[in-house]
Tab-separated table of N, CA and C in Angstrom:
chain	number	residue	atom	x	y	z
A	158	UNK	N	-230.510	48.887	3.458
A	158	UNK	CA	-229.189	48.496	3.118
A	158	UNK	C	-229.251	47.075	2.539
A	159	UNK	N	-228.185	46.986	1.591
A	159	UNK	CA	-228.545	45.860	0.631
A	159	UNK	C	-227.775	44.710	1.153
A	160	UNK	N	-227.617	43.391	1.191
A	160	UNK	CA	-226.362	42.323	1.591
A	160	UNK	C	-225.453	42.863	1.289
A	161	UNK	N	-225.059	43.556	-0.130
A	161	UNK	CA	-223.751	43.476	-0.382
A	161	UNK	C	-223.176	44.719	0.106
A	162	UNK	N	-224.231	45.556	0.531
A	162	UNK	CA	-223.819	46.876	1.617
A	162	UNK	C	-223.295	46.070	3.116
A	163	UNK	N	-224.263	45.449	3.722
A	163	UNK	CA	-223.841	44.923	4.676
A	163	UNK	C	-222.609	44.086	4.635
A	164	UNK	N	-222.307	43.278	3.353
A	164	UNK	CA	-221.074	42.883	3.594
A	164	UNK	C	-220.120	43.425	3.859
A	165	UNK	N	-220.005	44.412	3.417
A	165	UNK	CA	-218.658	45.497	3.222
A	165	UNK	C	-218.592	45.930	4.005
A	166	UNK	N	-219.351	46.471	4.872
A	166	UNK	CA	-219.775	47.061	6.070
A	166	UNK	C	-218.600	46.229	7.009
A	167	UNK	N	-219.280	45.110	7.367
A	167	UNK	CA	-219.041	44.111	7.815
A	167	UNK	C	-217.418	44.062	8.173
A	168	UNK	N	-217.255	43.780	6.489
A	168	UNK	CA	-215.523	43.480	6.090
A	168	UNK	C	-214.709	44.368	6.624
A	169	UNK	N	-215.098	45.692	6.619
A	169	UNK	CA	-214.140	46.966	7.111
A	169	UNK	C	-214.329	46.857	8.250
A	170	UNK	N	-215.420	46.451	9.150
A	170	UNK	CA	-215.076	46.700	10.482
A	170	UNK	C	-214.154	45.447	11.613
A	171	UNK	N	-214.600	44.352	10.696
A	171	UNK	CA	-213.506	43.561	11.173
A	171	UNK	C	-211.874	43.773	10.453
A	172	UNK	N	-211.963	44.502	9.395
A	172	UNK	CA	-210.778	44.774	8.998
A	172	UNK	C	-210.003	45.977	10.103
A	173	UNK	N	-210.840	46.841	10.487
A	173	UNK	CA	-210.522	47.613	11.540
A	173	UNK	C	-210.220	47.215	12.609
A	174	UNK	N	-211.039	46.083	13.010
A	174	UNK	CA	-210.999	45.537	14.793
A	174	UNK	C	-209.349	44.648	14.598
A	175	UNK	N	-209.111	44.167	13.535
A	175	UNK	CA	-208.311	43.243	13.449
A	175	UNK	C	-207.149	44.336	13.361
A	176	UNK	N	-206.503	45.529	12.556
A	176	UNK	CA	-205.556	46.304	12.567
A	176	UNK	C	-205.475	46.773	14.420
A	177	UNK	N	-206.744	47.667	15.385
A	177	UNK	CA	-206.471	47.616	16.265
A	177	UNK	C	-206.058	47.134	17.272
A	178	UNK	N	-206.437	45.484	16.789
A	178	UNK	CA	-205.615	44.057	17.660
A	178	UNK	C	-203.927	44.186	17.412
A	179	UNK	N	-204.040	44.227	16.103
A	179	UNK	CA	-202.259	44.069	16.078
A	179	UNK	C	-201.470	45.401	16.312
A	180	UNK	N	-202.146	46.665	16.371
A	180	UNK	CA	-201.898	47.828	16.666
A	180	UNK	C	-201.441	47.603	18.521
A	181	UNK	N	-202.265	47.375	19.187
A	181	UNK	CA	-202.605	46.856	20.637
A	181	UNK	C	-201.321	46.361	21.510
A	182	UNK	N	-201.391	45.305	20.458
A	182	UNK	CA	-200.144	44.021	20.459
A	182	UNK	C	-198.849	44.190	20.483
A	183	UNK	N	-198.341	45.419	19.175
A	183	UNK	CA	-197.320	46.310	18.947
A	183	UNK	C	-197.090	46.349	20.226
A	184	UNK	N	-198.194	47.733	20.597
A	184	UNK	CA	-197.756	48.525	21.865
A	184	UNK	C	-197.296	48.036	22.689
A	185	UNK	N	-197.590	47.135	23.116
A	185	UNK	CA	-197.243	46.130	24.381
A	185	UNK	C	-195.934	45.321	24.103
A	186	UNK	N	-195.734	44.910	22.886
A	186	UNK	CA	-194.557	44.560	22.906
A	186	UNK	C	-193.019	45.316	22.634
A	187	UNK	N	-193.591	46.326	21.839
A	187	UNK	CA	-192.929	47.726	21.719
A	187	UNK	C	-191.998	48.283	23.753
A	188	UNK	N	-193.337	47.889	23.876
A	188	UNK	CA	-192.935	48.949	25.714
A	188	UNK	C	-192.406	47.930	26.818
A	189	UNK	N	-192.430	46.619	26.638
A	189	UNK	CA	-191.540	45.412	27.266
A	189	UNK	C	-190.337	45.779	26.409
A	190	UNK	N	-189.764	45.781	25.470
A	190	UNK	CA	-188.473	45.979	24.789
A	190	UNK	C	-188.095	46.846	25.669
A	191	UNK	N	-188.712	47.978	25.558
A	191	UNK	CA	-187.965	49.195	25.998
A	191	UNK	C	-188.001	49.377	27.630
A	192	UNK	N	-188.793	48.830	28.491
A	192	UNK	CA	-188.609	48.711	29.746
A	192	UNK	C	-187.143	47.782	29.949
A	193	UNK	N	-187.009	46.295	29.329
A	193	UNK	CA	-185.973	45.692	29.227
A	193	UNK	C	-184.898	46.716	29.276
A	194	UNK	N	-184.560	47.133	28.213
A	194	UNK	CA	-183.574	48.468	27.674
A	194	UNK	C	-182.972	49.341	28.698
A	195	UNK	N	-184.188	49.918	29.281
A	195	UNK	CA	-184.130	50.635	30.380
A	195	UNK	C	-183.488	49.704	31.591
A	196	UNK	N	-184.093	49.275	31.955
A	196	UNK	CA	-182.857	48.260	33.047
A	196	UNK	C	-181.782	48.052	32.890
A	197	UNK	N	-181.630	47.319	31.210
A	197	UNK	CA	-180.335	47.377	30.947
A	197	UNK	C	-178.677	48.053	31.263
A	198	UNK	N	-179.574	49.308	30.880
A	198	UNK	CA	-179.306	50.491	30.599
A	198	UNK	C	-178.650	51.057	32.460
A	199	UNK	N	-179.695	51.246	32.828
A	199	UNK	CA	-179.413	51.347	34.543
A	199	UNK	C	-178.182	50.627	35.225
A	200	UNK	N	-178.462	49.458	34.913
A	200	UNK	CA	-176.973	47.889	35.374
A	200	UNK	C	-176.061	48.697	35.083
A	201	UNK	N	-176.075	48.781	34.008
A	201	UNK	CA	-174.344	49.563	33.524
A	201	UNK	C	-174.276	50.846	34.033
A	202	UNK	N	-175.455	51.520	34.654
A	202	UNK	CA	-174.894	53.086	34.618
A	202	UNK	C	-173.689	53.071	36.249
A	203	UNK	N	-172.787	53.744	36.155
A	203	UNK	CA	-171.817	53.682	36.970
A	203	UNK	C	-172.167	54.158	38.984
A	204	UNK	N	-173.097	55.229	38.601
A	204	UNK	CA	-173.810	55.606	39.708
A	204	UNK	C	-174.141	55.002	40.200
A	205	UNK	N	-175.439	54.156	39.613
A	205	UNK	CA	-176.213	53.100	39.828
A	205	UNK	C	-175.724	51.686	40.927
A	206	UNK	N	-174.255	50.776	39.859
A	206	UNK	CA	-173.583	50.115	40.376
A	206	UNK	C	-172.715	50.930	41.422
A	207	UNK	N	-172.090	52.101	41.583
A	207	UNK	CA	-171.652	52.425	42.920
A	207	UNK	C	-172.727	52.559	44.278
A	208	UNK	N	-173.937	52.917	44.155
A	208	UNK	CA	-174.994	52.353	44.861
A	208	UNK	C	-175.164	50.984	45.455
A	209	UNK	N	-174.879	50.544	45.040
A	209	UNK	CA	-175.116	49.113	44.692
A	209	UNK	C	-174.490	48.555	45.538
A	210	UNK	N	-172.786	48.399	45.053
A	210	UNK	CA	-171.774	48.362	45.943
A	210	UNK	C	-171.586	49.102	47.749
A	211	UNK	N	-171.989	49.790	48.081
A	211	UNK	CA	-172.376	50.634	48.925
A	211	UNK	C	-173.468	49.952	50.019
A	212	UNK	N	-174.058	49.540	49.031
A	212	UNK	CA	-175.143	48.931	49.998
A	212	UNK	C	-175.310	47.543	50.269
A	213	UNK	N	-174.426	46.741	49.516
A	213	UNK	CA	-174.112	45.294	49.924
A	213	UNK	C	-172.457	45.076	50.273
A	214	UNK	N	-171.932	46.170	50.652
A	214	UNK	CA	-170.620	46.020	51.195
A	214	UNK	C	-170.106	45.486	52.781
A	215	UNK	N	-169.863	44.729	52.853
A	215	UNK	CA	-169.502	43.953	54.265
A	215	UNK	C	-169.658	45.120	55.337
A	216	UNK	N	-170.087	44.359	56.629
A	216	UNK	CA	-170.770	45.484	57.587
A	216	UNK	C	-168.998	45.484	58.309
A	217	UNK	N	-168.312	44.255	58.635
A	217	UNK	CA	-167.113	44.644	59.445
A	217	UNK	C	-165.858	43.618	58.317
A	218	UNK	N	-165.331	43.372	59.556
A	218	UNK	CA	-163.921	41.862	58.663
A	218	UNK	C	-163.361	41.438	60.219
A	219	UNK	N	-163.536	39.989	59.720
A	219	UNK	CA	-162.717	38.961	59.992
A	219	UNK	C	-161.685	38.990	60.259
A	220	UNK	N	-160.895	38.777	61.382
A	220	UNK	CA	-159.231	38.935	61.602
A	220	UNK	C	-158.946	37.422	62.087
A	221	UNK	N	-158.166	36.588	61.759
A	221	UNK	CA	-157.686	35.009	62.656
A	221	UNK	C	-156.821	35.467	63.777
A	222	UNK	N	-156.241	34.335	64.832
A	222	UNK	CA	-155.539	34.894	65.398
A	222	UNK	C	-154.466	35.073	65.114
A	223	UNK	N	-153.369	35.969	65.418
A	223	UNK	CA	-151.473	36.203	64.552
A	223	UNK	C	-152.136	37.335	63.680
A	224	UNK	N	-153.101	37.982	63.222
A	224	UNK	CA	-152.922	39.030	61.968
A	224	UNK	C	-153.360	40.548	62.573
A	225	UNK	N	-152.667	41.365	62.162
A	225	UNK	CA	-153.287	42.235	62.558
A	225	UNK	C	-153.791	42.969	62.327
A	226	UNK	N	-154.952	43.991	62.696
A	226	UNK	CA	-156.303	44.907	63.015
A	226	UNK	C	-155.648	45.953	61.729
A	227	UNK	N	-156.283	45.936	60.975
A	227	UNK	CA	-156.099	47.080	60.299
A	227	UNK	C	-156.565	48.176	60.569
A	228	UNK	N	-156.450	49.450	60.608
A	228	UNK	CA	-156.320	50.861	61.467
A	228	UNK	C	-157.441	51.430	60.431
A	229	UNK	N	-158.571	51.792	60.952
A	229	UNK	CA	-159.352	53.147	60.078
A	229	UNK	C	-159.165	54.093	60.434
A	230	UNK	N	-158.677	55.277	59.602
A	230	UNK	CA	-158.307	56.328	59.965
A	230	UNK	C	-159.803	57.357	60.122
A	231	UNK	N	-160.737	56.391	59.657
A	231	UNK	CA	-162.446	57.405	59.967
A	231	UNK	C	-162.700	56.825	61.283
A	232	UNK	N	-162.186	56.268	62.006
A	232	UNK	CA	-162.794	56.157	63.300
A	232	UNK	C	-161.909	56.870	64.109
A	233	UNK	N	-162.569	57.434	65.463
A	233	UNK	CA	-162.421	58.345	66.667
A	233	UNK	C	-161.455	56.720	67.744
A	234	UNK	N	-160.533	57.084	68.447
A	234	UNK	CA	-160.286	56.287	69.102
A	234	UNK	C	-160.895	57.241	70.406
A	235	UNK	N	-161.831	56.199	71.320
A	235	UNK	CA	-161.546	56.610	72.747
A	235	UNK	C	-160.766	56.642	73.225
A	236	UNK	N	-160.259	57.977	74.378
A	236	UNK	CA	-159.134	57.186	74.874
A	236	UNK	C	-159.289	57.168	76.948
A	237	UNK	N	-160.761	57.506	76.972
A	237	UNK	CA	-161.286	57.647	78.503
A	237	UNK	C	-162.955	57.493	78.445
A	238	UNK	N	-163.155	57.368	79.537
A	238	UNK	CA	-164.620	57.618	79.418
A	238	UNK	C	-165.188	58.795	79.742
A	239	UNK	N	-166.478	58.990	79.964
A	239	UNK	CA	-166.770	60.210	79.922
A	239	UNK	C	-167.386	60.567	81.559
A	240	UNK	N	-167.462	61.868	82.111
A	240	UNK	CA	-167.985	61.455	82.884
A	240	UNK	C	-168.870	61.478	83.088
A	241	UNK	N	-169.499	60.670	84.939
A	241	UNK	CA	-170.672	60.052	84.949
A	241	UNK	C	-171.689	61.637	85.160
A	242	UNK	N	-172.629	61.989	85.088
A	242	UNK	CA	-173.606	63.013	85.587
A	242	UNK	C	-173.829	62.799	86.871
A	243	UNK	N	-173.810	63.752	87.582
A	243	UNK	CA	-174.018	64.004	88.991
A	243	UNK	C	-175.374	63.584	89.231
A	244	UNK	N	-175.249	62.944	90.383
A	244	UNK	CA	-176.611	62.840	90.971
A	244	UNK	C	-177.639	63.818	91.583
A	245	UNK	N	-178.950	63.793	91.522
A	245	UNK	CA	-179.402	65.011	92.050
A	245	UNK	C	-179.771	64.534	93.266
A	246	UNK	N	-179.634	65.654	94.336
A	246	UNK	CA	-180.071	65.770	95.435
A	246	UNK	C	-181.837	65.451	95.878
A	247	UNK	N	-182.234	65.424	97.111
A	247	UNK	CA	-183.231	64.849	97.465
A	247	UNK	C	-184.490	66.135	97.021
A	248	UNK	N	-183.899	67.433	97.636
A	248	UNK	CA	-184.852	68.244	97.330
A	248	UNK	C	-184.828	68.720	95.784
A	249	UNK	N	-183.885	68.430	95.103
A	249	UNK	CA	-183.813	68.440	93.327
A	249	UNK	C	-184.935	67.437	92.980
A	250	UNK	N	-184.859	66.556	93.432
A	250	UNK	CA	-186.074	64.819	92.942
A	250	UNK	C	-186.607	65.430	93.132
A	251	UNK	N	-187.730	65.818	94.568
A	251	UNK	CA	-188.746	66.411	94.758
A	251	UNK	C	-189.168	67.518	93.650
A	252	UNK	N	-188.615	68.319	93.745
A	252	UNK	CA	-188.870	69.109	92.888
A	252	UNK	C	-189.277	68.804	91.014
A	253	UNK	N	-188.208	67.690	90.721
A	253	UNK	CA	-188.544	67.400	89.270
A	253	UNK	C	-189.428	65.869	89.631
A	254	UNK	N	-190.168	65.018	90.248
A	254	UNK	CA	-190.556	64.077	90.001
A	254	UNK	C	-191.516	64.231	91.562
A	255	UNK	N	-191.351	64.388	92.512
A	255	UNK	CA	-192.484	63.801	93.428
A	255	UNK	C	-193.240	65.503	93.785
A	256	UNK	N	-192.955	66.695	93.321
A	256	UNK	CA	-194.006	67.394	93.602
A	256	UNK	C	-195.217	67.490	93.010
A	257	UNK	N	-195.431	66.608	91.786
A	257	UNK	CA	-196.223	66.560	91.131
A	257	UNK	C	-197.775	66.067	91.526
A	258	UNK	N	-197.266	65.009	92.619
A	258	UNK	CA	-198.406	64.551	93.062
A	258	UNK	C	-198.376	65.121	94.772
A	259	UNK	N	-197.007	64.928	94.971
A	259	UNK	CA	-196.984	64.896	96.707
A	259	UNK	C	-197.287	66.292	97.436
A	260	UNK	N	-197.232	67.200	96.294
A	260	UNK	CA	-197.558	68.923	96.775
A	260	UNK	C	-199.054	69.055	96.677
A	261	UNK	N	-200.320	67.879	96.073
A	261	UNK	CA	-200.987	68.605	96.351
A	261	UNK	C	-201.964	67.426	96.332
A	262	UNK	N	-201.321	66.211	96.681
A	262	UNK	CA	-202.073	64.929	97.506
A	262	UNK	C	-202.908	64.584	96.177
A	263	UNK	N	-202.183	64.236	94.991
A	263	UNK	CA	-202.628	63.213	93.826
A	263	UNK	C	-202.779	62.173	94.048
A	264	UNK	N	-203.803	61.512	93.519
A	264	UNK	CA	-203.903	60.637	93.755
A	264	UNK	C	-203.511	59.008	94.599
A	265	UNK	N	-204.179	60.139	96.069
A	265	UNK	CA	-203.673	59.447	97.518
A	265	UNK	C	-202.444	60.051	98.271
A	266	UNK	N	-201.351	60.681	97.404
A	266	UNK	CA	-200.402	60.820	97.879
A	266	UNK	C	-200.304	61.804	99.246
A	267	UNK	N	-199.872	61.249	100.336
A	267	UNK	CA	-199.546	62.265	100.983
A	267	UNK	C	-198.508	63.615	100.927
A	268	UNK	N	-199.581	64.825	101.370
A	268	UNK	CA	-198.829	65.948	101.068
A	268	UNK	C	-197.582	66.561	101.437
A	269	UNK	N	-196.676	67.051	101.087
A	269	UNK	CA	-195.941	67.723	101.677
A	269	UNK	C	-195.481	68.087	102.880
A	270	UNK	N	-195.051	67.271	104.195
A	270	UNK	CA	-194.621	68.191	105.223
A	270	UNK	C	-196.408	67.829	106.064
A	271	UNK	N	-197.569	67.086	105.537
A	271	UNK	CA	-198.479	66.847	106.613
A	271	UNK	C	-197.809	65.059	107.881
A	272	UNK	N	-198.161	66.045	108.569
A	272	UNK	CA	-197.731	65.333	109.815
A	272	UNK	C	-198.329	63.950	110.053
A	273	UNK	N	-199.690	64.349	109.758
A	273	UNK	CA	-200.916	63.186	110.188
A	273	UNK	C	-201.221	62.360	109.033
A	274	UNK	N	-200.526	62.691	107.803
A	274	UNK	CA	-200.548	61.355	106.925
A	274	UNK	C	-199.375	60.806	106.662
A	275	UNK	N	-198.186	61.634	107.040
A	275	UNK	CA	-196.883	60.856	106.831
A	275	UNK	C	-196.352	60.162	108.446
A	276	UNK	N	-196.934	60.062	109.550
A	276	UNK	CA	-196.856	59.454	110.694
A	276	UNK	C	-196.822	58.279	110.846
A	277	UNK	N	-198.038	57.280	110.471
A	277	UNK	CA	-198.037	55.782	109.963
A	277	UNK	C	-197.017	55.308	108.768
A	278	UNK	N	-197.423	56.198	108.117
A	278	UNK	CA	-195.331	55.694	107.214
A	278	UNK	C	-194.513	55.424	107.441
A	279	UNK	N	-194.092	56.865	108.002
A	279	UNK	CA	-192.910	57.114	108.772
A	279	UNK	C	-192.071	55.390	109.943
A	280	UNK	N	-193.777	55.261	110.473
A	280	UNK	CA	-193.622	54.063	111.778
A	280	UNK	C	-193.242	53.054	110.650
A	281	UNK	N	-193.549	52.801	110.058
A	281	UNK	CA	-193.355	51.665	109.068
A	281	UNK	C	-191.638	51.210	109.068
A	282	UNK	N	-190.838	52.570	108.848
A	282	UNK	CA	-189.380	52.560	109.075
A	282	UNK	C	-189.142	52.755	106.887
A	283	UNK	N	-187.933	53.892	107.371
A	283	UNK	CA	-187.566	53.871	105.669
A	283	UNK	C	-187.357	53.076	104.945
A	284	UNK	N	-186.795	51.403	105.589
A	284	UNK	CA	-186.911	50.851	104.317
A	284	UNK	C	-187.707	50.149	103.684
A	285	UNK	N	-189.084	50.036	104.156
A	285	UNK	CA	-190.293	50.535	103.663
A	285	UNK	C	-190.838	51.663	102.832
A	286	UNK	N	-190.373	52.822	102.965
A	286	UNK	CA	-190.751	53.605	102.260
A	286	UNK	C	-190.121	53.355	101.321
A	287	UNK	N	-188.540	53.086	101.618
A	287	UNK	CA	-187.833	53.672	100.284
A	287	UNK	C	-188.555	52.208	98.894
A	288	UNK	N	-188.457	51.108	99.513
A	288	UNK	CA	-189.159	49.740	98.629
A	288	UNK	C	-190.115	50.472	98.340
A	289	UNK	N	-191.587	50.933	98.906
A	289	UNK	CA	-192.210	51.480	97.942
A	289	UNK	C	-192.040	51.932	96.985
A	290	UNK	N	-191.401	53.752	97.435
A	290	UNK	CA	-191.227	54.495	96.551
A	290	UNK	C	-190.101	53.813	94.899
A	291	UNK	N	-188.818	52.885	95.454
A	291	UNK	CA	-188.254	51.982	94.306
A	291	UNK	C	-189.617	51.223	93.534
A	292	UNK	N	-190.510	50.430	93.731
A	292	UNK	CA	-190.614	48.957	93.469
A	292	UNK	C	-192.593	49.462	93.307
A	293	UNK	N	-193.006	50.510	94.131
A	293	UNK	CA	-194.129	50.924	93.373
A	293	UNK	C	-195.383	50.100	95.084
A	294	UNK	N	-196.030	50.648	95.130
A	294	UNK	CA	-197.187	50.406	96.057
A	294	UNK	C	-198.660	50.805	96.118
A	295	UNK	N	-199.552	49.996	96.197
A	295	UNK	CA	-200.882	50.436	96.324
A	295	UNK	C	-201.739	49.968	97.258
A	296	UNK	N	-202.006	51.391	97.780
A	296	UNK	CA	-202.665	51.008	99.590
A	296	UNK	C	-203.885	51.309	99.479
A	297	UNK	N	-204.284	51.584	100.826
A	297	UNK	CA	-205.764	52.062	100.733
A	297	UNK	C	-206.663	53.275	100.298
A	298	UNK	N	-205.090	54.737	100.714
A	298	UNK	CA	-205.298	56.116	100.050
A	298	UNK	C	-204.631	55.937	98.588
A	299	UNK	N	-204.265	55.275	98.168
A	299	UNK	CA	-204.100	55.346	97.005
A	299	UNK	C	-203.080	54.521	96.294
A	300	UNK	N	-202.263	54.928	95.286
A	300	UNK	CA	-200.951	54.476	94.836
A	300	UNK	C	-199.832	54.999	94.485
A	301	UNK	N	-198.935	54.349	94.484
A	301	UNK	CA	-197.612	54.728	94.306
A	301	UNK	C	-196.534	54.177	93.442
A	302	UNK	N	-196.462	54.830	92.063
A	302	UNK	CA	-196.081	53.914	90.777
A	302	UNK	C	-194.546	53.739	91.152
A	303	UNK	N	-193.845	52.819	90.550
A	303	UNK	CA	-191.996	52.510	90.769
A	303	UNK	C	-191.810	53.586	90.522
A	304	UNK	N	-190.915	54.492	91.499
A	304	UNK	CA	-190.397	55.239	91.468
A	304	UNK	C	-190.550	56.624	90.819
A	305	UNK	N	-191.972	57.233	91.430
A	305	UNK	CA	-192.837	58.073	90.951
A	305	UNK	C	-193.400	58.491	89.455
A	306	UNK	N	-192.985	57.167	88.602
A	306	UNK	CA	-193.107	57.113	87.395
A	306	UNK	C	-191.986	57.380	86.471
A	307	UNK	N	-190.868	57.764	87.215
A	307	UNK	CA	-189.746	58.455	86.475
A	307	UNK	C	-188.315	57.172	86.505
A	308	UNK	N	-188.986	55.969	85.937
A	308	UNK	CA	-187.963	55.292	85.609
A	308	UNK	C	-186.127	55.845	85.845
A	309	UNK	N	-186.275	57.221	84.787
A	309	UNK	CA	-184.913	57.336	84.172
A	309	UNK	C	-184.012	57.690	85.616
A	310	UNK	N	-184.565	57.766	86.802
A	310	UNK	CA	-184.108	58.167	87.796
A	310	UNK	C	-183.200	56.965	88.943
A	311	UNK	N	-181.925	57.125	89.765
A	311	UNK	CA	-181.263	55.913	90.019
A	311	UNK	C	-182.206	55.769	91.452
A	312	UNK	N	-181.384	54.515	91.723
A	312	UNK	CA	-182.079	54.085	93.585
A	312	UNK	C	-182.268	55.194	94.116
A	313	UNK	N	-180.556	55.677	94.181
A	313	UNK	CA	-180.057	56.343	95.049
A	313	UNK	C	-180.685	57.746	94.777
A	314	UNK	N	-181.593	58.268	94.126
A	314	UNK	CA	-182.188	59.662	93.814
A	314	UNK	C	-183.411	59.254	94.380
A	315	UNK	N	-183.694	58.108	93.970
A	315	UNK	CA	-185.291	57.779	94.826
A	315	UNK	C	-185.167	57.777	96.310
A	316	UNK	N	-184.266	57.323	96.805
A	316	UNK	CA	-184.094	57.531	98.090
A	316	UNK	C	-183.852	58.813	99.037
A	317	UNK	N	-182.837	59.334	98.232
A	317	UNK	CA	-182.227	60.898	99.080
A	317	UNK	C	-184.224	61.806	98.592
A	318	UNK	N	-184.785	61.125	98.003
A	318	UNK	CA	-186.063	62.601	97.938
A	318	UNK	C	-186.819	61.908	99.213
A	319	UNK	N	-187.170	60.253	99.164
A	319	UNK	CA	-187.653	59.879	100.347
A	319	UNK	C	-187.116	60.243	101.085
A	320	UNK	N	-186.179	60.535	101.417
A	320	UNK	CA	-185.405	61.093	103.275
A	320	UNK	C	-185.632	62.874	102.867
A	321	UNK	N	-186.023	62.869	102.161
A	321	UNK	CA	-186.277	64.698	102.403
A	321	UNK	C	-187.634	64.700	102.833
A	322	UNK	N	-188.180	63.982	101.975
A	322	UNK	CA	-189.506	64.468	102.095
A	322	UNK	C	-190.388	63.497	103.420
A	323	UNK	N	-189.496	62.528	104.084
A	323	UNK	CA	-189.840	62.296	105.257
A	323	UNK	C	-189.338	63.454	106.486
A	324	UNK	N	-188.043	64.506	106.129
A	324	UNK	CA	-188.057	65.090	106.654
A	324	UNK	C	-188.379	66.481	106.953
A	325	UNK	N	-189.572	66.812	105.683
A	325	UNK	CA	-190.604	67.660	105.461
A	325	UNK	C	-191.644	67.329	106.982
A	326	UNK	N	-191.742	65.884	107.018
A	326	UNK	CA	-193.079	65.289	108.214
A	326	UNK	C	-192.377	65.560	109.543
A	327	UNK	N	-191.515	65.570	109.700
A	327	UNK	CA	-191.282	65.666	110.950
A	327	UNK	C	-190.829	66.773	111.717
């Protein structure tokens, strides 16, 4: 190939590299316009701004004192409470929370109605037991989590199963 082959050569391919630069360049500025556009475009769409509105709309309002409460007709007025759920009985607890361990001496627990491990308890006096069984204990046969693990349960359910199931021992 001669110089003046190679020149030409040359010339076209930077003539090429240089069209694909500004070709490149276009594109990119071509597709920022139109992303712009597109946003634009969105702001105004009505949907869009009712969205919008919706989701930065005041959570309540302000009243001074002397004015009065304006009434929503989408809210429920209470007009009582509801009532409370019955408590369950001692042998109900047992059954949903301390037979789990106490029917078959889990971990430490004394069993059911045995005489010779609920005896030294027993002497202790219930309100001992019942503080355990509330507030949680760990002895030498074992342990005893707050209130057999069942939080959702009141004093007074932890207690009526302790007086059953002390009177399983005796």
């Amino acid at each position: 190939m001669s110089d003046s082959d190679r020149k030409s050569v040359d010339l076209i391919l930077l003539t090429i590299g240089v069209l694909v630069g500004v070709a490149v360049g276009l594109f990119i500025i071509a597709r920022d316009v139109n992303n712009e556009n597109l946003a634009r475009m969105r702001l105004s769409d009505p949907a869009y701004q009712t969205a919008v509105n919706a989701r930065i709309e005041p959570f309540g309002q302000v009243t001074l004192d002397g004015e009065s409460i304006p009434t929503d007709p989408a809210l429920e007025r209470v007009t009582g409470a509801e009532e409370a759920p019955a408590l369950m009985t001692g042998p109900q607890v047992y059954n949903a929370a301390c037979l789990a361990c106490h029917g078959g001496g889990i971990g430490g627990a004394p069993m059911t109605g045995d005489k010779a491990a609920w005896g030294p308890r027993i002497a202790q006096g219930t309100d001992t037991l019942h503080k355990h069984a509330l507030e949680g204990f760990t002895g030498s046969a074992g342990f005893m989590p707050a209130k057999g693990g069942r939080t959702d349960l009141s004093d007074e359910e932890i207690i009526a199963a302790v007086d059953y199931l002390v009177e399983q021992a005796q």
